[in-house]
Short mmCIF file of C-alpha atoms in Angstrom, two decimals:
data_model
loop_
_atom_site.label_atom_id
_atom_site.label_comp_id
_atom_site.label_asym_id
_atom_site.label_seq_id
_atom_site.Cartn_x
_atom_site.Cartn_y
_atom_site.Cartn_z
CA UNK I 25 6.74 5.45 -10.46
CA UNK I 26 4.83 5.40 -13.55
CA UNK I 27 4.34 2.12 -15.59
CA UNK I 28 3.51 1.94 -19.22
CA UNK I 29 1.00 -0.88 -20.26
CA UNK I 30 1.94 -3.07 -22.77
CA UNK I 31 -0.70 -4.52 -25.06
CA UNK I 32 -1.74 -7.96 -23.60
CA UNK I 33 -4.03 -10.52 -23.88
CA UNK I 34 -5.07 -9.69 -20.56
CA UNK I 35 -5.49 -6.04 -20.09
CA UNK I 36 -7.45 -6.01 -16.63
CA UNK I 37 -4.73 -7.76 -14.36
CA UNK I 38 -1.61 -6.09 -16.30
CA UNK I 39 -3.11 -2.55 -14.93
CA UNK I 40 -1.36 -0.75 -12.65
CA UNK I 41 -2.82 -0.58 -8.87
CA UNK I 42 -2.27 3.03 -7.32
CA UNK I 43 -2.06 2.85 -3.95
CA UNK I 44 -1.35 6.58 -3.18
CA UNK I 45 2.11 7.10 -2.38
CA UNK I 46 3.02 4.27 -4.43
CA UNK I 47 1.97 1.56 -6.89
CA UNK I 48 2.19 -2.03 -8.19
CA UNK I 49 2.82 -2.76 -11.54
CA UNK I 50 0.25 -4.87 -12.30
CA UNK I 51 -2.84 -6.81 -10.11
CA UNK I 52 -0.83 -10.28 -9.75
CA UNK I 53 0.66 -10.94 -6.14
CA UNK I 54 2.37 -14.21 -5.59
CA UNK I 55 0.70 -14.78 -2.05
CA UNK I 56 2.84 -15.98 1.22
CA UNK I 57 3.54 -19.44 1.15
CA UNK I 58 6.25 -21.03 3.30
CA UNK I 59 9.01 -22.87 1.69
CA UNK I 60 11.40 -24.10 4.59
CA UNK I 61 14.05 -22.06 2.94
CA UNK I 62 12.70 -19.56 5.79
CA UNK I 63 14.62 -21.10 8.37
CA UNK I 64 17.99 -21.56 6.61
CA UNK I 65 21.49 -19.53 7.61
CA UNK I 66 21.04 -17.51 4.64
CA UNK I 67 18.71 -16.41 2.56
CA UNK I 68 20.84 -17.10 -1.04
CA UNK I 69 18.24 -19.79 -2.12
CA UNK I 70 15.30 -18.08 -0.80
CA UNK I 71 16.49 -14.80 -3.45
CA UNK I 72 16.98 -16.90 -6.01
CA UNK I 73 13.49 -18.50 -5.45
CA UNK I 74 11.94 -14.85 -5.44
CA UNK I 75 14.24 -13.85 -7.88
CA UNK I 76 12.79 -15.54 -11.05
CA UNK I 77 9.65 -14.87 -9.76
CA UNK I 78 10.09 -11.28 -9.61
CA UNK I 79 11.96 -11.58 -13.41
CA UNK I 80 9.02 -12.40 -14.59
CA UNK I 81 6.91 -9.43 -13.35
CA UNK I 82 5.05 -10.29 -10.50
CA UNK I 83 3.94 -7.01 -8.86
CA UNK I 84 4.03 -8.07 -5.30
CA UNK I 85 5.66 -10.74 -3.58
CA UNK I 86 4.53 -11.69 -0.11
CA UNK I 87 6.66 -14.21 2.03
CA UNK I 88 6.38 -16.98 4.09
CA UNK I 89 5.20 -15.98 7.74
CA UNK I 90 7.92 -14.80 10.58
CA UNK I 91 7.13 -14.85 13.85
CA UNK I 92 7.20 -11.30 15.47
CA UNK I 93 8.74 -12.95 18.81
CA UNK I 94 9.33 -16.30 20.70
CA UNK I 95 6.17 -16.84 21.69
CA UNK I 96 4.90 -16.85 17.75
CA UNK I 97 6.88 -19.41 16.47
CA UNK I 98 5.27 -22.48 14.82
CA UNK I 99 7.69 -24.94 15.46
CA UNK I 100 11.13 -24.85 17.93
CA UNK I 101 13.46 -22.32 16.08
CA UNK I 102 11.32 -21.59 13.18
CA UNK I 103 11.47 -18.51 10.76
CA UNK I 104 10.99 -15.02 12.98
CA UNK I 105 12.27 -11.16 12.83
CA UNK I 106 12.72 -9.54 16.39
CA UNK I 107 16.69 -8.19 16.59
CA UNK I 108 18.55 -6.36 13.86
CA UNK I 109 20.87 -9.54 13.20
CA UNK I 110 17.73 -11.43 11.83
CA UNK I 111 16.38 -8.68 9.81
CA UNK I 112 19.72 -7.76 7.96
CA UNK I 113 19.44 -11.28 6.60
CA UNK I 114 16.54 -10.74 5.21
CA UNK I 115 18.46 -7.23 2.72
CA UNK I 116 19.88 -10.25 0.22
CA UNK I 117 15.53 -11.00 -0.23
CA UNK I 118 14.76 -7.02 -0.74
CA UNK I 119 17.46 -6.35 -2.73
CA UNK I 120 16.59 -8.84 -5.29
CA UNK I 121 13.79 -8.47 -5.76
CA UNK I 122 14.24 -4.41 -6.09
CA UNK I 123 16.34 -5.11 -9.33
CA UNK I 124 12.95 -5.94 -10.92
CA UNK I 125 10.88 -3.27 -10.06
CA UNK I 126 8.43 -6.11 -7.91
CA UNK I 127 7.13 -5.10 -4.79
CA UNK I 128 8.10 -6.83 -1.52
CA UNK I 129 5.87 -7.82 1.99
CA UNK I 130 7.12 -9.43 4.66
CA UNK I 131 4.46 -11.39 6.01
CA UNK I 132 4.05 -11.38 9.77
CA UNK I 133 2.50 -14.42 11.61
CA UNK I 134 1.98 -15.18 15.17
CA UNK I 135 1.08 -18.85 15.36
CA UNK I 136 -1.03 -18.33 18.44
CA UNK I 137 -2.43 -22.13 19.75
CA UNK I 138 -1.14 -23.55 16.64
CA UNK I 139 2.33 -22.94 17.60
CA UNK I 140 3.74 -26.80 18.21
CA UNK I 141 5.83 -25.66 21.24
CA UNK I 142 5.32 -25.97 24.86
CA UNK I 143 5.44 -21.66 25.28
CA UNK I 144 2.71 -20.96 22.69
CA UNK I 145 0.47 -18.36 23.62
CA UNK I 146 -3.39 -17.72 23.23
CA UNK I 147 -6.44 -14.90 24.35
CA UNK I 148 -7.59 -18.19 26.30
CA UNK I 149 -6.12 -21.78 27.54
CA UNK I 150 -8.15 -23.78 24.50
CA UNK I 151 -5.96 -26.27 23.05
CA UNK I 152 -6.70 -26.77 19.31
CA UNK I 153 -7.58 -30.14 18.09
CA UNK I 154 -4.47 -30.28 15.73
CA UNK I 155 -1.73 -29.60 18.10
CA UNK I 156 -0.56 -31.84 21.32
CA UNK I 157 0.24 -28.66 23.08
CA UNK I 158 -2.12 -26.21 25.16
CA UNK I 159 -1.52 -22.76 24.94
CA UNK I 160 -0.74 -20.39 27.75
CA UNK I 161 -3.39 -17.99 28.62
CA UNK I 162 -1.85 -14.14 27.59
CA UNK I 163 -1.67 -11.72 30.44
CA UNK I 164 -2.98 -8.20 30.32
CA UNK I 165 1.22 -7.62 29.99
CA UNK I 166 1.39 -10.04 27.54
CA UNK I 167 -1.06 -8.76 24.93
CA UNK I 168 0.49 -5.75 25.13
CA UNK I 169 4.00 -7.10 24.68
CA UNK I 170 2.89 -8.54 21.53
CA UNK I 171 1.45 -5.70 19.97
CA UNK I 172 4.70 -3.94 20.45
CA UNK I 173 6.69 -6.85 19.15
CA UNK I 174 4.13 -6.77 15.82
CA UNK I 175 5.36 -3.08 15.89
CA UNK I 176 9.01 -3.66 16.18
CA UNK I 177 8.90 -6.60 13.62
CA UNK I 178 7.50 -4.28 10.88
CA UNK I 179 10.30 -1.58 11.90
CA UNK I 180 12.80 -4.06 11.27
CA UNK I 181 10.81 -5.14 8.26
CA UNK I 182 11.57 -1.55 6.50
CA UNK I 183 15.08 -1.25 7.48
CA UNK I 184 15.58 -4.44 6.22
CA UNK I 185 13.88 -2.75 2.59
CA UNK I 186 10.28 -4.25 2.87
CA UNK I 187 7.80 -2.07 0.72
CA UNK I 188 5.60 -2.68 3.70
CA UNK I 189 4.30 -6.14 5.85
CA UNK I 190 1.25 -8.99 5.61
CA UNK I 191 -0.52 -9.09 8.68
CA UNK I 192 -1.83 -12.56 9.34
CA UNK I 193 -5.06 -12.71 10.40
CA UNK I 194 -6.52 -15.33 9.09
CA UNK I 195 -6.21 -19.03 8.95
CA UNK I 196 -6.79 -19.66 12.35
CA UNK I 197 -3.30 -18.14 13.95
CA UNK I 198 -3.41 -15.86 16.83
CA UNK I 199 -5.36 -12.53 15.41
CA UNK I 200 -7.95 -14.64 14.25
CA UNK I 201 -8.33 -16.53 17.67
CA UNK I 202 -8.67 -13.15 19.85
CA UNK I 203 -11.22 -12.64 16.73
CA UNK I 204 -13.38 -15.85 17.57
CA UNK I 205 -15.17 -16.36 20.37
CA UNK I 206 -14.95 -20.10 19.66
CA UNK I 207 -11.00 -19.24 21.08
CA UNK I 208 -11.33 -16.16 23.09
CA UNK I 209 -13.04 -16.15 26.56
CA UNK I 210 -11.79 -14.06 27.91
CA UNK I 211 -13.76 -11.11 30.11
CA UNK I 212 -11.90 -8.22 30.26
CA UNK I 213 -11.01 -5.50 27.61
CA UNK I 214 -9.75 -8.09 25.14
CA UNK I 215 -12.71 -10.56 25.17
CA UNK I 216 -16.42 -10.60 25.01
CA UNK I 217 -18.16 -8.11 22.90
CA UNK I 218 -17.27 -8.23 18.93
CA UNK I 219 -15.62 -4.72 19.52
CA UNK I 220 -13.32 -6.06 22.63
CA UNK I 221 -12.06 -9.23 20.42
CA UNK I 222 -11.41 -7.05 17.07
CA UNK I 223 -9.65 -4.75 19.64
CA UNK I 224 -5.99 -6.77 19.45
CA UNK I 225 -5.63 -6.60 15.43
CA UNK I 226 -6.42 -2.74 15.57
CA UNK I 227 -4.02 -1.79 17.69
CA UNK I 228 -1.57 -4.02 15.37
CA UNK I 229 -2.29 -2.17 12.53
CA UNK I 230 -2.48 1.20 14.58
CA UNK I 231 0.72 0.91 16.21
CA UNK I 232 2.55 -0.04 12.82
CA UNK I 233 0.78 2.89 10.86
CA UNK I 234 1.91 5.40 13.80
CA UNK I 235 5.60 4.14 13.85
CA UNK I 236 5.63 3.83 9.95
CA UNK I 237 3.72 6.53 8.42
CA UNK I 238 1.68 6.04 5.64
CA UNK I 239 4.24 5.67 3.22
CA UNK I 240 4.27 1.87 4.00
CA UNK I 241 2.52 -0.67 2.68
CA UNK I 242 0.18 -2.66 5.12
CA UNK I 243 -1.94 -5.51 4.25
CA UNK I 244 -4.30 -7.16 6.69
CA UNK I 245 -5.08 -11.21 6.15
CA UNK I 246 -8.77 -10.84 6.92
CA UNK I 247 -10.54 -14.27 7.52
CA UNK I 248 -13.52 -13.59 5.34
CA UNK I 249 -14.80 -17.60 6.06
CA UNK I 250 -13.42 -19.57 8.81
CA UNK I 251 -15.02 -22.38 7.94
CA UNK I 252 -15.65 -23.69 12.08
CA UNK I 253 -18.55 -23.17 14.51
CA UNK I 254 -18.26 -20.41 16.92
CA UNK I 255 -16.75 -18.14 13.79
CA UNK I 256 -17.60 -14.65 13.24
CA UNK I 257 -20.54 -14.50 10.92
CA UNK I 258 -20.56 -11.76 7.83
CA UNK I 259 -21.54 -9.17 10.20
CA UNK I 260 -18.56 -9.04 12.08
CA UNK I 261 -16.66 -9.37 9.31
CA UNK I 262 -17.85 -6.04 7.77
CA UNK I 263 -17.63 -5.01 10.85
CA UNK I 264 -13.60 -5.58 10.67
CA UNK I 265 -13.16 -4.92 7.14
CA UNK I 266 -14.39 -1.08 7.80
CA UNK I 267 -12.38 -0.77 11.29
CA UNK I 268 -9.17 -1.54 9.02
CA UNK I 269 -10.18 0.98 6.51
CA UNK I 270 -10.49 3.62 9.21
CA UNK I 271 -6.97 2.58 10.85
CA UNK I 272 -5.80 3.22 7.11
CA UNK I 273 -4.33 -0.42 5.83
CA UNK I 274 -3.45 -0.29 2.26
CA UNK I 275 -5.12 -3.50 1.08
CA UNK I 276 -7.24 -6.91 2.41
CA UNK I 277 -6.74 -9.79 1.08
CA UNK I 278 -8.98 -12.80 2.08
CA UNK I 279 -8.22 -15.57 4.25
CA UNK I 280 -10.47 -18.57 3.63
CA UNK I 281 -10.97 -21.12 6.60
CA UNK I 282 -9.08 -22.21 9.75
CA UNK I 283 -6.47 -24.68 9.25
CA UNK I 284 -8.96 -26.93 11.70
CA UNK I 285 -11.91 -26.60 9.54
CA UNK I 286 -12.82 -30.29 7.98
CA UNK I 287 -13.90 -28.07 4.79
CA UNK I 288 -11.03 -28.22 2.04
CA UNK I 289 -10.44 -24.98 0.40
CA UNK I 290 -7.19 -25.46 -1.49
CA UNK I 291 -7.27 -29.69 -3.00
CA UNK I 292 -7.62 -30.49 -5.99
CA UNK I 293 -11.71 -31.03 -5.90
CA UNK I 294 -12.28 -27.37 -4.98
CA UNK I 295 -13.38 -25.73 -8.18
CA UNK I 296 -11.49 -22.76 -9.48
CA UNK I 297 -12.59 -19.17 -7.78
CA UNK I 298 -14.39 -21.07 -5.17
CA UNK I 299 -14.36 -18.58 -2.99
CA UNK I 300 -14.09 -14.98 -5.05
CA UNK I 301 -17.84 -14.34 -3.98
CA UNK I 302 -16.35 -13.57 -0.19
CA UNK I 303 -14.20 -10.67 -2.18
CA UNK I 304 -16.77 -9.66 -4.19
CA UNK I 305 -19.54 -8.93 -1.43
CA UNK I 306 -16.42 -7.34 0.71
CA UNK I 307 -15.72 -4.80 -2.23
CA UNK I 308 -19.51 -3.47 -2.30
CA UNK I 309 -18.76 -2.50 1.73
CA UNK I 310 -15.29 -0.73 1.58
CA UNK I 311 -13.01 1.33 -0.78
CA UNK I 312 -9.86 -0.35 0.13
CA UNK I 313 -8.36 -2.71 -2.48
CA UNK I 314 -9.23 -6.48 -2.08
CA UNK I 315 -7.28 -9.43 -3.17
CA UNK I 316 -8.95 -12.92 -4.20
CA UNK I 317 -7.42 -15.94 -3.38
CA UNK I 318 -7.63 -19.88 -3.50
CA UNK I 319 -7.23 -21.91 -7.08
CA UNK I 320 -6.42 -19.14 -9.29
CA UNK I 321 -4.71 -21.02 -11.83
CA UNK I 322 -5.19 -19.18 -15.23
CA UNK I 323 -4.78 -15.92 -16.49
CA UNK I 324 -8.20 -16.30 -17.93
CA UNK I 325 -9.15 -16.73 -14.19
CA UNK I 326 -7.40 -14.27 -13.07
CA UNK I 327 -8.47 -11.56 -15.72
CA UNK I 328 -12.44 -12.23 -15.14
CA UNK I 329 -11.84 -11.72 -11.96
CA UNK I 330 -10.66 -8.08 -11.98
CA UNK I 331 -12.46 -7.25 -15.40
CA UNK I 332 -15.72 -8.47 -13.21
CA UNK I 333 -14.40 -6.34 -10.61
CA UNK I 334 -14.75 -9.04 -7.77
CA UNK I 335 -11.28 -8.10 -6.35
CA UNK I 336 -8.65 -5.27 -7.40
CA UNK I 337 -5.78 -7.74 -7.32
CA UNK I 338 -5.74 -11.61 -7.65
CA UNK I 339 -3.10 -13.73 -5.26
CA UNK I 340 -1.57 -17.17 -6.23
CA UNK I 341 0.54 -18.62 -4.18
CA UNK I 342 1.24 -22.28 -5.54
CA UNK I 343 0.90 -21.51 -8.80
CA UNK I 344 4.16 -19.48 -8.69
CA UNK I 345 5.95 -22.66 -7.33
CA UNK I 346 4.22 -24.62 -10.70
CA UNK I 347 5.48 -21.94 -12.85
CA UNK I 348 7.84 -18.83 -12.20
CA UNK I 349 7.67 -17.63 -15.64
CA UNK I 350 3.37 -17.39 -14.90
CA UNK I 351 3.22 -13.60 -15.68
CA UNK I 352 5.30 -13.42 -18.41
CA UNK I 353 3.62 -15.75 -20.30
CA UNK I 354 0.88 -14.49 -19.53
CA UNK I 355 1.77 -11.15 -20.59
CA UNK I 356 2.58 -12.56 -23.83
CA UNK I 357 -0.76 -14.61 -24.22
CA UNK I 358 0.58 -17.97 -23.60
CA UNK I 359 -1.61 -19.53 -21.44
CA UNK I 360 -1.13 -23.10 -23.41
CA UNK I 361 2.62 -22.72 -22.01
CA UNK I 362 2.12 -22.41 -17.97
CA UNK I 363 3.16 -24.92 -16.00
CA UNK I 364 -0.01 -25.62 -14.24
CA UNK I 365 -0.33 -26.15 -10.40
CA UNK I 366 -2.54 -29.35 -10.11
CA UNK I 367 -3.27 -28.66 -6.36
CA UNK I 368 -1.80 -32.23 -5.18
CA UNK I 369 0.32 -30.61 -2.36
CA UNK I 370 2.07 -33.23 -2.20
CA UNK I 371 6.04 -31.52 -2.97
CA UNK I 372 4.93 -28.33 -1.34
CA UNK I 373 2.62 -28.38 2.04
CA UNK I 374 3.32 -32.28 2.61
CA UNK I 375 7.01 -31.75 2.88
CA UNK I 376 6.83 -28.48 4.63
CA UNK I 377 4.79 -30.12 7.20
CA UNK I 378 7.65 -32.63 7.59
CA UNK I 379 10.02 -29.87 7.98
CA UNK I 380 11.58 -30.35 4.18
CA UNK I 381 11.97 -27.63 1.91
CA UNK I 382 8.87 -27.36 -0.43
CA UNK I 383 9.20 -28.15 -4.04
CA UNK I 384 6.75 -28.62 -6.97
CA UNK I 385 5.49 -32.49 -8.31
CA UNK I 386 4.98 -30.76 -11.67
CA UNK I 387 8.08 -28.37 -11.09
CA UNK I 388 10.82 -29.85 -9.72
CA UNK I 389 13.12 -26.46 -9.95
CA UNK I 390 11.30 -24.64 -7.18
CA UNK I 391 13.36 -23.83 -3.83
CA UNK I 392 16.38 -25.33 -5.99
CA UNK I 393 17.02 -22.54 -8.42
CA UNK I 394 20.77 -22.80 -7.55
CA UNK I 395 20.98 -26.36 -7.69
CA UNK I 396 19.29 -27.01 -10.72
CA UNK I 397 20.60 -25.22 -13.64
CA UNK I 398 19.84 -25.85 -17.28
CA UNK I 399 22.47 -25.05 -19.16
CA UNK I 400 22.95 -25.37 -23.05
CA UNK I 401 25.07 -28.60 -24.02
CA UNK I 402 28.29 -28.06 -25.78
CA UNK I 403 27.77 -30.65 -27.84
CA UNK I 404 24.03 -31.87 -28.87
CA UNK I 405 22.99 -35.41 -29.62
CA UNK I 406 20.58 -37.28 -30.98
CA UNK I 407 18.63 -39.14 -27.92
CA UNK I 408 15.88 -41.49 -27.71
CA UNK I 409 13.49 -41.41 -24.89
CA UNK I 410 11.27 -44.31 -24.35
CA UNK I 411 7.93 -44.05 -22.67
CA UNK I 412 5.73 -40.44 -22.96
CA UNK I 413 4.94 -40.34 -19.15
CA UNK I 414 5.48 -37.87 -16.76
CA UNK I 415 8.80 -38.43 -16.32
CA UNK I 416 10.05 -39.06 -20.07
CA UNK I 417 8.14 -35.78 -20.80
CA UNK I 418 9.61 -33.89 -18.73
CA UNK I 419 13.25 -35.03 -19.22
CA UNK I 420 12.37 -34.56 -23.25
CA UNK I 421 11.76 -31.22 -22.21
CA UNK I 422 14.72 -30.15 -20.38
CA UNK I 423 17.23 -32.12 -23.02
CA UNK I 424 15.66 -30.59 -26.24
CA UNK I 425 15.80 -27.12 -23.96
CA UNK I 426 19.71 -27.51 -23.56
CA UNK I 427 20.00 -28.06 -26.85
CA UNK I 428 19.68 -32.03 -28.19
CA UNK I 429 17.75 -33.39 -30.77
CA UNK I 430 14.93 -35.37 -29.00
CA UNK I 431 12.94 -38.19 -30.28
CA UNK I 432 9.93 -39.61 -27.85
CA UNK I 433 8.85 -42.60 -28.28
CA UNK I 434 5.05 -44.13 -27.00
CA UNK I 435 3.21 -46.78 -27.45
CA UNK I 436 -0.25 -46.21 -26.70
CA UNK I 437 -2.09 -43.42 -28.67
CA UNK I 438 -1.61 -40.22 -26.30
CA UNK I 439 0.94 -39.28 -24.10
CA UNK I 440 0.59 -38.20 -20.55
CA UNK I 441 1.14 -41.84 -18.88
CA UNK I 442 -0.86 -43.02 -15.63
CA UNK I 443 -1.76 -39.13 -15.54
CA UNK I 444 -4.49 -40.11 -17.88
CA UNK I 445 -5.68 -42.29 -15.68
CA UNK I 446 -5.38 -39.97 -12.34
CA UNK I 447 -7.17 -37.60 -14.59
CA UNK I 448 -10.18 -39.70 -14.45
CA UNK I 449 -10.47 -39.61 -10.42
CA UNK I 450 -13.71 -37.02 -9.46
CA UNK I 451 -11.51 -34.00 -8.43
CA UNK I 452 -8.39 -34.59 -10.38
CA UNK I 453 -9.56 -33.56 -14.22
CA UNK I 454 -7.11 -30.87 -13.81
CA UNK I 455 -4.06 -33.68 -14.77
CA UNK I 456 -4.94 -32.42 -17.70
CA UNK I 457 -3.07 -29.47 -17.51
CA UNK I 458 0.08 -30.89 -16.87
CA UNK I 459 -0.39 -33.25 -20.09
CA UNK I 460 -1.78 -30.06 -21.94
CA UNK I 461 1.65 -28.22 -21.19
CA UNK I 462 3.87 -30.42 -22.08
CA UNK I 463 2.33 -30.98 -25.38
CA UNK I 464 2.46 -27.37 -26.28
CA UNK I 465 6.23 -27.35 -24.45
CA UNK I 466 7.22 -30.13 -26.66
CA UNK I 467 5.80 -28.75 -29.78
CA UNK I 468 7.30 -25.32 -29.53
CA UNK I 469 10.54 -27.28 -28.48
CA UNK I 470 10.46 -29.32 -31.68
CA UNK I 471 10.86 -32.47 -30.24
CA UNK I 472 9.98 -35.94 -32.62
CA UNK I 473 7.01 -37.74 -31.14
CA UNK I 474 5.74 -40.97 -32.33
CA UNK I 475 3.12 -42.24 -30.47
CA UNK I 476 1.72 -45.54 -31.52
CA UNK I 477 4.94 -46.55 -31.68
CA UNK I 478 7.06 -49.27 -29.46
CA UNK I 479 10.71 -48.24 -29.15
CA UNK I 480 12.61 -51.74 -30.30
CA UNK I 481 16.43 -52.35 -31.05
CA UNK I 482 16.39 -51.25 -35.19
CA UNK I 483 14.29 -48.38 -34.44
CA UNK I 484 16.79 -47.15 -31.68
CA UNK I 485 20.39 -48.10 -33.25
CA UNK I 486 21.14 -44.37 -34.87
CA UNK I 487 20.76 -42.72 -31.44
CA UNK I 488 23.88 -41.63 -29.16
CA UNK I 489 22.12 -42.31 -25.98
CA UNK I 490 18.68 -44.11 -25.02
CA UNK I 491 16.28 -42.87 -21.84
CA UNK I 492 14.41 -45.52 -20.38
CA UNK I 493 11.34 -43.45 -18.62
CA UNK I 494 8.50 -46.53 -19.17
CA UNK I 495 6.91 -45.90 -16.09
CA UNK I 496 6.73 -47.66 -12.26
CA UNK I 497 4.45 -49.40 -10.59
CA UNK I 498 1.30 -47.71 -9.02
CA UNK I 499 1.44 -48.13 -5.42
#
């Protein structure tokens, strides 16, 4: 398929990426993040989450992990594909996302010792400091079993209409522990040397490419820093890299640190493109494509880092939950109107850690596309909404987008709220953003600010309806 380039602000990341048989559409992936919407009867809510995505011209979506068998779960009954009656499920996800000319990987993820089940597997019997549970030691059998199920789970994948599968090997899940001696001890053909522990996610990616052909996307998850002792140095990880090429995977993209490592990689105080240089000293080794990760925020960002040529493609995974319209704006060279992700994690990996379905603090929409609907009003009025902090800007927003004449009023000389004051913590200037949007939002929305002003009875009497939105408490 051939795609015409429009003229964009950002030329670099709006370029197609061939990938031989096929191509993407442009260099911006929306990376796997899990939603809890994995685990639901249906998929309807999980389409219509990666269906505005893919609307707006994402080239590749990735998705949350499945589990390839039992044994890879992360919790009791979560999200895996190993029978036909789980994968045609997952057709309603494919299909959507089809309609828009996106790409679509299913990410596969064996949880290895992190699985938080009694039956979770490892290369050796090392239980890992997060989880209560210590892993069974993998048989000779075993290992082989679950090379087969990796297989079988990326069969099912393309039946199901997957453009090809994520294989996780990164973050610390079970790939990267038969990587590690730090978690593999083992001292047969699956342990010891560098070449014995790299041995399990070769055969992974050999099996699939055997099975699958080449007309199949595969990307490996390659841990480029794991962030713990006992970690493969850069060495090894070249090492890797070029055993992947050989095997023939289509592209890497870069894992950054063990979900044990005490190092954070994804808050708020991490600066942005922390960790492109990883990519960038990868790309000098190999020819395969390379994806950066870890807070990407801006199309600015983004752009430098193909135009630089640090990566070939750019992933963002929370960002999409922020914003779904993110490539379309910035196609369109509207940076000043994406929603930006402020890295607080506090709607999206805090709840999915609690088993709730992930949302967004600055995005409230995400995972509940079918829920919340803005629709236009059949008859507009005139409202008042008092106080210009998060809240009251984001319900002046939503009401001036259905259609009502909106007039915010503030007291104080800026609006924003108490996010002017989180803004001041060390590691939390990005606040900004979120005040930033909404001021461009509100301007292109036409909505009546008067700051400096305090919202009183004879200033309020012409309105139909009053929003009180003055703020809580902090806790």
């Amino acid at each position: 398929m051939q795609f015409h380039q429009q003229k964009t602000a950002f030329p670099s990341i709006f370029q197609p990426l061939d990938l031989g048989y096929t191509s993407l559409a442009n260099r911006i992936i929306m990376g796997s993040m899990h939603t809890g919407l994995e685990e639901e009867k249906n998929f309807n809510r999980l389409a219509a989450f990666y269906k505005e995505r893919a609307q707006a011209g994402v080239g590749m979506i990735i998705t949350g992990g499945f589990s390839p068998n039992w044994f890879g779960m992360l919790t009791p009954f979560s999200a895996k594909i190993s029978n036909e009656k789980e994968a045609q499920k997952h057709e309603v996800l494919t299909e959507t996302v089809h309609q828009y000319q996106s790409k679509i990987i299913l990410q596969l993820l064996h949880a290895g010792r992190y699985g938080y089940h009694p039956w979770n597997v490892a290369p050796s019997a090392i239980k890992a400091p997060i989880n209560i549970f210590t892993p069974w030691k993998m048989s000779k059998r075993g290992i082989y079993q679950t090379i087969k199920s990796f297989v079988h789970s990326a069969v099912l994948a393309k039946k199901a209409g997957y453009d090809g599968v994520e294989i996780m090997g990164s973050e610390g899940y079970l790939i990267n522990q038969f990587i590690a001696s730090r978690t593999n001890q083992r001292t047969d053909a699956w342990g010891g040397i560098y070449q014995n522990r790299i041995r399990f996610p070769l055969e992974i990616v050999k099996g699939i490419r055997q099975e699958l052909g080449y007309e199949f996307i595969i990307v490996f998850r390659l841990s480029m820093l794991d962030l713990v002792s006992e970690g493969s140095s850069w060495e090894e990880i070249v090492i890797l890299a070029k055993a992947l090429e050989a095997e023939g995977v289509s592209l890497i993209n870069t894992g950054i640190g063990w979900h044990e490592a005490r190092i954070p990689t994804i808050a708020s105080m991490v600066p942005h493109e922390a960790f492109t240089f990883v990519t960038k000293h990868l790309k000098k080794e190999i020819k395969t494509p390379l994806i950066a990760v870890n807070r990407i925020n801006h199309p600015e960002q983004a752009e430098n880092i193909i135009a630089s040529k640090m990566a070939d493609c750019v992933a963002m995974a929370r960002p999409f939950l922020a914003d779904p319209a993110w490539v379309e704006k910035a196609r369109h060279g509207q940076s000043d109107l994406i929603n930006v992700c402020i890295a607080c994690n506090q709607a999206c990996l805090d709840q999915v850690f609690k088993k709730q379905v992930a949302s967004c603090l600055v995005n409230p929409f995400a995972c509940r596309e079918q829920e919340m609907v803005v629709d236009a009003v059949h008859r507009a009025k005139k409202l008042a909404v008092v106080g210009a902090g998060p809240a009251g800007l984001a319900f002046a927003k939503i009401a001036a987008q259905r259609g009502h004449q909106v007039t915010l009023f503030e007291k104080h000389s800026e609006i924003g709220g108490q996010f002017n004051l989180a803004k001041k913590v060390p590691g939390k200037e990005v606040y900004q953003a979120t005040i930033d949007y909404f001021k461009a939002q509100l301007a292109l929305l036409e909505v009546d600010i008067r700051l400096n002003t305090e919202a009183n009875s004879e200033r309020l009497k012409d309105f139909d309806e009053v929003i009180i939105a003055t703020g809580v408490r902090p806790r």
